[in-house]
Amino acid sequence: MSIGNSPSDDRPSVGRALAQARVESGLSVDEVSTATRVRVPIVQAIERDDFSRCGGDVYARGHIRSLARAVGLDPEPLIESYDAEHGAPAATVTVPPVYQADRGKIRSTEPRRPNWTAAMVAAIVAVVGFVGYTAFSGGNNGKSTAGATTTPTATRTTPTHTPQSNGVPSPPQPTNSAIAAAPPGKVTVKVTAAGGISWIQATDSNGKQLYQDSLHKGQSMTWTDDKKIKLIIGNAGAVQLFVNGKDLGAAGNDGQVVRLTYTPGDPTQG
């Protein structure tokens, strides 16, 4: 396992790119280690382009992906740089069995035997059907059932339509209160990773940690407390905030680290 090439002036190495993005995001090595579950010594070694602690190329690539997502970087260019310096993984070649080509040629030369079991089952079914038909016919005492007619009843369901104007559905009416969705006397905060990956830490009024991990694009988390919710957001431009039922938009700019506090009835920063 090689430690890595020295970074060039025009293209930073994998470790230098990760370290620089972490510093710009305002995250410490301990915070990145907690978010990615990669031990602190390994994080520090990777930022020095020392991959000998990773335990192999497969683990090194996995650590690079985790660290890149935690600091808001696209991991694929970093993986390509790592492969260029340390060698791309060998392709796995699957060799088919030698008998695969002749598989269709192996056929039984024995004559097929009559399937007596299937014949017996068919005969039993026929006898049971005949007996059932005879019993049903006898129960009518020779009377014809042609005169008995059953008229099916059709049920018509009338669809319910929302009042429309000129064929266009009426738009939903906005609520009169910006915090109508929030429980009374509580604070509710919802974060959605709308623009990419962001590292999130949330704590309640007692200092209890509610969440600490990377939130991937499209994922959302919601917390409620009696007094306050405190947030640390690593990539504020990728996160959309909803506080006490009100959409506050993006939490900040791309790559910006913000610290926010929200209280009951307060749709703006506390």
Coordinates of C-alpha atoms in Angstrom, one line a residue:
M1 CA 0.0 0.0 0.0
S2 CA 1.6 3.2 -1.1
I3 CA 1.1 6.4 0.9
G4 CA 0.3 8.5 -2.1
N5 CA 1.9 11.0 -4.6
S6 CA 2.7 14.5 -3.6
P7 CA -0.1 16.9 -4.6
S8 CA 0.6 19.2 -7.6
D9 CA 0.1 22.9 -7.5
D10 CA -2.7 22.9 -10.1
R11 CA -4.5 19.8 -8.9
P12 CA -4.9 19.0 -5.2
S13 CA -4.5 15.5 -4.0
V14 CA -7.4 13.5 -2.6
G15 CA -6.4 14.1 1.0
R16 CA -5.8 17.8 0.5
A17 CA -9.2 18.2 -1.3
L18 CA -11.0 16.5 1.6
A19 CA -9.1 18.5 4.2
Q20 CA -9.8 21.8 2.4
A21 CA -13.5 21.1 2.0
R22 CA -13.8 20.1 5.7
V23 CA -12.2 23.4 6.8
E24 CA -14.4 25.4 4.4
S25 CA -17.4 23.7 5.9
G26 CA -16.4 24.6 9.4
L27 CA -16.3 20.9 10.5
S28 CA -13.7 19.5 12.9
V29 CA -12.0 16.1 12.4
D30 CA -14.1 14.7 15.3
E31 CA -17.4 15.9 13.8
V32 CA -16.5 14.3 10.4
S33 CA -15.4 11.1 12.2
T34 CA -18.7 11.0 14.1
A35 CA -20.8 11.6 11.0
T36 CA -19.0 9.0 8.8
R37 CA -18.0 6.4 11.6
V38 CA -14.4 6.6 10.2
R39 CA -12.0 6.6 13.2
V40 CA -10.1 9.9 13.8
P41 CA -6.6 8.5 13.1
I42 CA -7.8 7.2 9.7
V43 CA -9.4 10.6 8.8
Q44 CA -6.2 12.4 9.7
A45 CA -4.1 9.9 7.7
I46 CA -6.3 10.2 4.6
E47 CA -6.1 14.0 4.7
R48 CA -2.3 13.5 4.6
D49 CA -2.7 11.2 1.6
D50 CA -1.7 8.2 3.8
F51 CA -4.0 5.3 2.9
S52 CA -2.0 2.6 4.7
R53 CA -4.4 2.7 7.7
C54 CA -7.4 1.9 5.5
G55 CA -6.7 -1.8 5.2
G56 CA -6.8 -2.0 1.4
D57 CA -8.0 -0.3 -1.7
V58 CA -11.6 -1.3 -1.2
Y59 CA -11.8 0.2 2.2
A60 CA -9.9 3.3 1.1
R61 CA -12.4 4.0 -1.6
G62 CA -15.3 3.5 0.8
H63 CA -13.7 5.9 3.3
I64 CA -13.1 8.5 0.5
R65 CA -16.8 8.3 -0.5
S66 CA -18.0 8.8 3.1
L67 CA -15.7 11.7 3.8
A68 CA -16.5 13.4 0.6
R69 CA -20.3 13.3 1.2
A70 CA -19.8 14.6 4.8
V71 CA -18.1 17.7 3.6
G72 CA -20.3 18.3 0.5
L73 CA -18.0 17.0 -2.3
D74 CA -18.7 14.8 -5.2
P75 CA -16.9 11.5 -4.4
E76 CA -16.5 10.2 -8.0
P77 CA -13.7 12.6 -9.1
L78 CA -11.8 11.8 -5.9
I79 CA -12.2 8.0 -6.5
E80 CA -10.9 8.5 -10.1
S81 CA -7.9 10.4 -8.8
Y82 CA -7.2 7.7 -6.2
D83 CA -7.4 5.0 -8.9
A84 CA -5.0 7.0 -11.1
E85 CA -2.5 7.1 -8.3
H86 CA -2.9 3.7 -6.9
G87 CA -4.1 1.6 -9.8
A88 CA -7.7 0.9 -10.9
P89 CA -9.4 -2.2 -9.4
A90 CA -8.9 -5.4 -11.4
A91 CA -12.0 -6.4 -13.4
T92 CA -13.7 -9.6 -12.3
V93 CA -14.0 -12.1 -15.2
T94 CA -16.6 -14.8 -14.8
V95 CA -15.7 -18.1 -16.6
P96 CA -18.7 -20.2 -17.5
P97 CA -18.5 -23.9 -16.7
V98 CA -17.0 -26.1 -19.5
Y99 CA -20.2 -28.0 -19.7
Q100 CA -22.4 -24.9 -20.4
A101 CA -22.1 -25.2 -24.2
D102 CA -23.2 -28.8 -24.2
R103 CA -25.9 -28.3 -21.7
G104 CA -28.7 -28.6 -24.3
K105 CA -27.3 -31.7 -25.8
I106 CA -27.8 -33.9 -22.7
R107 CA -31.1 -35.6 -23.1
S108 CA -32.6 -38.8 -21.8
T109 CA -32.7 -41.6 -24.3
E110 CA -35.2 -43.6 -22.2
P111 CA -38.7 -43.9 -23.6
R112 CA -41.3 -41.8 -21.8
R113 CA -43.6 -43.8 -19.5
P114 CA -47.3 -43.2 -19.3
N115 CA -48.3 -40.9 -16.5
W116 CA -50.8 -43.2 -14.7
T117 CA -51.1 -40.8 -11.8
A118 CA -52.5 -38.0 -14.0
A119 CA -54.9 -40.4 -15.7
M120 CA -56.2 -41.6 -12.3
V121 CA -56.7 -38.0 -11.1
A122 CA -58.6 -37.1 -14.3
A123 CA -60.9 -40.2 -13.9
I124 CA -61.7 -39.3 -10.3
V125 CA -62.5 -35.7 -11.2
A126 CA -64.9 -37.0 -13.9
V127 CA -66.7 -39.4 -11.6
V128 CA -67.1 -36.7 -8.9
G129 CA -68.4 -34.2 -11.4
F130 CA -70.9 -36.8 -12.7
V131 CA -72.2 -37.6 -9.2
G132 CA -72.5 -33.9 -8.3
Y133 CA -74.5 -33.2 -11.5
T134 CA -76.8 -36.2 -10.9
A135 CA -77.5 -35.1 -7.3
F136 CA -78.2 -31.5 -8.4
S137 CA -80.6 -32.6 -11.2
G138 CA -82.4 -35.0 -8.9
G139 CA -83.0 -32.2 -6.3
N140 CA -85.1 -30.2 -8.8
N141 CA -87.7 -33.1 -9.0
G142 CA -87.7 -33.0 -12.7
K143 CA -88.8 -29.3 -12.8
S144 CA -87.3 -27.1 -15.4
T145 CA -85.4 -24.0 -14.1
A146 CA -85.8 -22.2 -17.4
G147 CA -88.6 -20.0 -16.0
A148 CA -86.5 -18.8 -13.0
T149 CA -84.8 -15.6 -14.1
T150 CA -82.6 -13.5 -12.0
T151 CA -82.3 -9.9 -12.9
P152 CA -79.0 -8.3 -12.0
T153 CA -79.1 -5.0 -10.2
A154 CA -76.7 -2.4 -11.4
T155 CA -75.4 0.1 -9.0
R156 CA -74.4 3.5 -10.4
T157 CA -71.9 5.6 -8.5
T158 CA -72.1 9.3 -9.1
P159 CA -68.6 10.8 -8.9
T160 CA -68.2 13.8 -6.6
H161 CA -66.6 16.8 -8.3
T162 CA -64.9 19.8 -6.7
P163 CA -66.6 23.0 -7.8
Q164 CA -64.8 24.3 -10.9
S165 CA -64.8 27.5 -13.0
N166 CA -64.7 27.0 -16.7
G167 CA -63.4 23.5 -16.3
V168 CA -60.3 24.6 -14.2
P169 CA -60.1 23.3 -10.6
S170 CA -60.2 26.0 -8.0
P171 CA -56.7 26.4 -6.3
P172 CA -56.4 25.6 -2.6
Q173 CA -57.0 28.4 -0.3
P174 CA -54.0 29.5 1.8
T175 CA -54.2 29.3 5.5
N176 CA -54.6 32.5 7.5
S177 CA -51.8 31.5 10.0
A178 CA -48.1 30.9 9.1
I179 CA -47.7 28.5 12.0
A180 CA -51.0 26.6 11.6
A181 CA -49.2 23.3 11.2
A182 CA -47.3 23.6 14.5
P183 CA -48.7 22.0 17.7
P184 CA -49.7 24.8 20.2
G185 CA -47.0 25.6 22.7
K186 CA -44.3 23.6 20.9
V187 CA -41.7 24.2 18.3
T188 CA -41.5 22.0 15.2
V189 CA -38.6 22.1 12.8
K190 CA -38.3 20.2 9.6
V191 CA -35.2 20.1 7.4
T192 CA -35.1 18.8 3.8
A193 CA -31.9 18.1 1.8
A194 CA -33.4 19.7 -1.3
G195 CA -30.2 20.7 -3.1
G196 CA -27.6 18.0 -2.1
I197 CA -25.9 16.4 0.8
S198 CA -25.5 18.2 4.1
W199 CA -24.3 17.3 7.6
I200 CA -26.9 18.0 10.3
Q201 CA -26.8 18.1 14.1
A202 CA -30.0 18.8 16.1
T203 CA -30.4 19.1 19.9
D204 CA -33.4 19.8 22.1
S205 CA -33.8 22.3 25.0
N206 CA -32.1 19.9 27.5
G207 CA -29.0 19.5 25.3
K208 CA -30.0 16.0 24.2
Q209 CA -28.8 15.1 20.7
L210 CA -31.7 14.3 18.4
Y211 CA -29.8 13.7 15.2
Q212 CA -26.2 13.9 13.9
D213 CA -25.4 12.5 10.5
S214 CA -25.3 13.4 6.8
L215 CA -28.7 14.0 5.2
H216 CA -28.8 13.0 1.5
K217 CA -30.7 14.7 -1.3
G218 CA -34.4 14.2 -1.0
Q219 CA -34.3 13.1 2.7
S220 CA -36.1 15.0 5.5
M221 CA -36.1 15.0 9.3
T222 CA -38.6 16.6 11.7
W223 CA -38.2 17.3 15.4
T224 CA -40.6 18.8 18.0
D225 CA -39.8 20.2 21.5
D226 CA -41.6 22.2 24.2
K227 CA -38.9 25.0 24.3
K228 CA -36.4 25.0 21.5
I229 CA -34.6 23.2 18.7
K230 CA -30.9 24.0 18.0
L231 CA -29.3 23.2 14.6
I232 CA -25.8 23.0 13.1
I233 CA -26.0 22.7 9.3
G234 CA -22.8 21.9 7.4
N235 CA -23.9 22.8 3.9
A236 CA -26.7 25.4 4.4
G237 CA -27.4 26.0 0.7
A238 CA -28.6 22.4 0.2
V239 CA -31.1 22.5 3.1
Q240 CA -34.6 23.9 3.1
L241 CA -36.2 24.8 6.5
F242 CA -39.8 24.6 7.7
V243 CA -40.3 26.1 11.1
N244 CA -43.7 25.8 12.9
G245 CA -45.4 25.2 9.6
K246 CA -43.7 28.1 7.7
D247 CA -41.3 27.6 4.7
L248 CA -38.2 29.6 5.4
G249 CA -36.4 28.5 2.2
A250 CA -32.7 27.7 2.1
A251 CA -30.8 27.7 5.5
G252 CA -27.9 29.7 3.9
N253 CA -25.4 29.5 1.0
D254 CA -23.8 26.5 -0.5
G255 CA -20.9 25.3 1.7
Q256 CA -21.8 27.7 4.5
V257 CA -22.0 26.4 8.1
V258 CA -24.8 27.9 10.1
R259 CA -26.0 27.5 13.7
L260 CA -29.7 28.2 14.3
T261 CA -32.1 28.1 17.3
Y262 CA -35.9 28.1 17.0
T263 CA -38.6 28.4 19.7
P264 CA -42.4 28.0 19.8
G265 CA -44.4 30.5 17.8
D266 CA -41.2 31.9 16.2
P267 CA -40.9 31.2 12.4
T268 CA -37.7 33.1 12.2
Q269 CA -34.3 32.5 13.7
G270 CA -34.3 32.7 17.5

